[in-house]
DNA sequence: CTGTTAGCGCGTTCAC
DNA sequence: GTGAACGCGCTAACAG
């Protein structure tokens, strides 16, 4: 492993000269520069990252905290990880992938050991413990997911607008009765932002368009979800008289059983393949928050999760947070402070609102089909074959 | 940010003592150790990774090279990335995610700057340029994917055995005519290992069981794939008389059109949702290399890609390669060598075979159904509803 | 201006 | 248990 000294020797100059050639932070004569460059190439020299970091206190690395539920795997997480890495590279940063099986432990370790300059937190929840930990450490952080009261930059799809848009599109296509498959019950109970906002969007669009929107809280158990869905669709499951107050599947408006719904707006997509299998072919299905290029939904009208835009945005926000934290250091800081004094708003002016990036929803795929009568068991799904997407 | 000196001062000892307490590489009296630990806790001290690396030449970071085709995204890649990161953490390593849009550039940069101790290469191809680059740099590397002649450790699913097993299962269930949807044409033309081995497995099982196996080379274009598939299945697409020598969909055995196939073994799964939509319900479909927990295939007999096992294995191989490269350094190396001298087998004995880990395939899901007559347009897919997987 | 010298950043490790 | 050298690159101050 060649060092800067080897290069200097070979080029017949001082190590500092090599450094200046590399950083360009000073003018070096053409001759010298050529000699140095030649030596660098011949030796295959590359500055040691650790040495550079030791001096500059910059790693050019961003830690990416991927949410992790032990047994499960969410396809969207891997996708974001890769897209964010691409985006970060565009800013000159590498990405350290943190799988937070250990909770905040990993992030804290990376922050305190100076392995990274900042972090991106995926799938942020209300009162996320990771946020508190990182703020306490004064670690520059950007969030992938809505965050109203933690004072950190974030980006997110506008879930409220997204669900509202889907319902409006259904209404515009002539659907008068729509089922909204909301997030899973446990997500709603945990008051997850996207879950609540989705519900708001549905209610709002229902009121606005006069459409009847039946809200079904989803469930991680396929069987439970299926039961609720069939009931809301006015399906087989006939008994269990209305005298029994089934608590969960609550009707959005006053429950007037005015006929079977003709459209399904679905925000909870984990079980989408099953849903599509179980649901009658004539039902118009509109997924909200689907993955771009997901072949399972390509021929449905839908609102894709803007993965690329969110990734680009969150990478940019993280870089800005890092730069901002590093920049405002005109005078050298005083002596070593007691532990945990880094929370005060050290910004120049009054505490600036952290930036955020709320992404408006966009419809993709074919137009929403108008309501169709439930022809029992005849034509198999049209146009779902092996034709390329128009 | 507290340093080791701060800790030493507070504990009333020398910095070296603190270091020894931390590393445990030397005996320290109980009293001193307690004092040091107290000081560490009070100051919230954590050693700076860059300083440690600068001395020890170890980063405890593994670079993970994720394959990247500009426009596309493969769900399996993100999944491996996350699983490998989990596995690496189990060995005390962090993972730097490298999206190789820049080809070998990124890896070379990381290796030469000492940002990582070693690398894991995903989706290795024959004569992968990344392998050559990393070998030249003497960078410890493990491969996710078969690799017969690059002398590097690797792990992979036994694709040959997998396809053979799927065909044998079909045969055992009574299917006499099977279609094998091989890898995509361009993958076969590029002589990708898994593609060729899959073909071998199909041929082998065909010969062994006496089953007629029609091989269809897949295609990235859904339309092309659909055409080939329908033709092989003895489907609509009737014209284009056999006089025209359609080059691609070649028959496995001597082409005796002895009736419609009743089973489909599919190795090319990118377009699987489309395929399942387009194929008649009575056809037994057996995906090979599907993602575990993929809801789209949960009710099919299949051979899952052993993502967890492969991830664990490749992480272990990488760690072993790193350890091996760091260990055998009894005497200090001579002076600075000319660039590119690191290829010689520096092992102790004669060049040891690099270890590998070939994973035998296993069937998942329900048993393969026996052949069924093509009842045109009647019962919709059985058992594909919203019931939990048994 | 262009190039050099020197000290720093921080933890590790060998010799006393 | 301690002192000091060391790993490597950056950069302020200084010399030509």
mmCIF file of C-alpha atoms in Angstrom, chain A residues 56-58 93 116-119 134-135 137-142 152-153 316-331 333 342 344-348 355:
data_model
loop_
_atom_site.group_PDB
_atom_site.id
_atom_site.type_symbol
_atom_site.label_atom_id
_atom_site.label_comp_id
_atom_site.label_asym_id
_atom_site.label_seq_id
_atom_site.Cartn_x
_atom_site.Cartn_y
_atom_site.Cartn_z
ATOM 1 C CA UNK A 56 -10.910 16.178 8.675
ATOM 2 C CA UNK A 57 -13.536 14.580 10.893
ATOM 3 C CA UNK A 58 -15.467 13.740 7.743
ATOM 4 C CA UNK A 93 -21.254 9.778 -0.111
ATOM 5 C CA UNK A 116 -20.596 8.034 9.364
ATOM 6 C CA UNK A 117 -21.308 11.740 9.080
ATOM 7 C CA UNK A 118 -25.048 11.440 9.267
ATOM 8 C CA UNK A 119 -27.976 9.105 8.957
ATOM 9 C CA UNK A 134 -29.766 10.587 17.250
ATOM 10 C CA UNK A 135 -30.913 14.032 18.315
ATOM 11 C CA UNK A 137 -26.056 12.714 19.845
ATOM 12 C CA UNK A 138 -26.434 15.704 17.580
ATOM 13 C CA UNK A 139 -26.142 13.421 14.589
ATOM 14 C CA UNK A 140 -27.326 14.955 11.303
ATOM 15 C CA UNK A 141 -30.326 12.954 10.202
ATOM 16 C CA UNK A 142 -32.975 12.904 7.513
ATOM 17 C CA UNK A 152 -35.812 16.866 11.535
ATOM 18 C CA UNK A 153 -35.888 17.086 7.771
ATOM 19 C CA UNK A 316 -30.225 15.386 -0.457
ATOM 20 C CA UNK A 317 -31.759 16.287 2.886
ATOM 21 C CA UNK A 318 -29.214 14.160 4.701
ATOM 22 C CA UNK A 319 -26.336 15.765 2.847
ATOM 23 C CA UNK A 320 -27.698 19.205 3.607
ATOM 24 C CA UNK A 321 -28.062 18.343 7.261
ATOM 25 C CA UNK A 322 -24.466 17.152 7.346
ATOM 26 C CA UNK A 323 -23.197 20.210 5.574
ATOM 27 C CA UNK A 324 -25.167 22.509 7.823
ATOM 28 C CA UNK A 325 -23.821 20.820 10.924
ATOM 29 C CA UNK A 326 -20.260 21.026 9.687
ATOM 30 C CA UNK A 327 -20.431 24.497 8.208
ATOM 31 C CA UNK A 328 -21.351 26.899 11.008
ATOM 32 C CA UNK A 329 -18.075 26.590 12.839
ATOM 33 C CA UNK A 330 -16.451 29.989 12.526
ATOM 34 C CA UNK A 331 -14.538 29.960 15.800
ATOM 35 C CA UNK A 333 -15.399 25.399 20.064
ATOM 36 C CA UNK A 342 -25.445 19.143 21.958
ATOM 37 C CA UNK A 344 -29.398 23.448 21.987
ATOM 38 C CA UNK A 345 -30.373 25.076 18.691
ATOM 39 C CA UNK A 346 -26.926 26.120 17.558
ATOM 40 C CA UNK A 347 -28.220 27.609 14.310
ATOM 41 C CA UNK A 348 -27.333 31.137 13.352
ATOM 42 C CA UNK A 355 -36.852 21.366 5.451
#
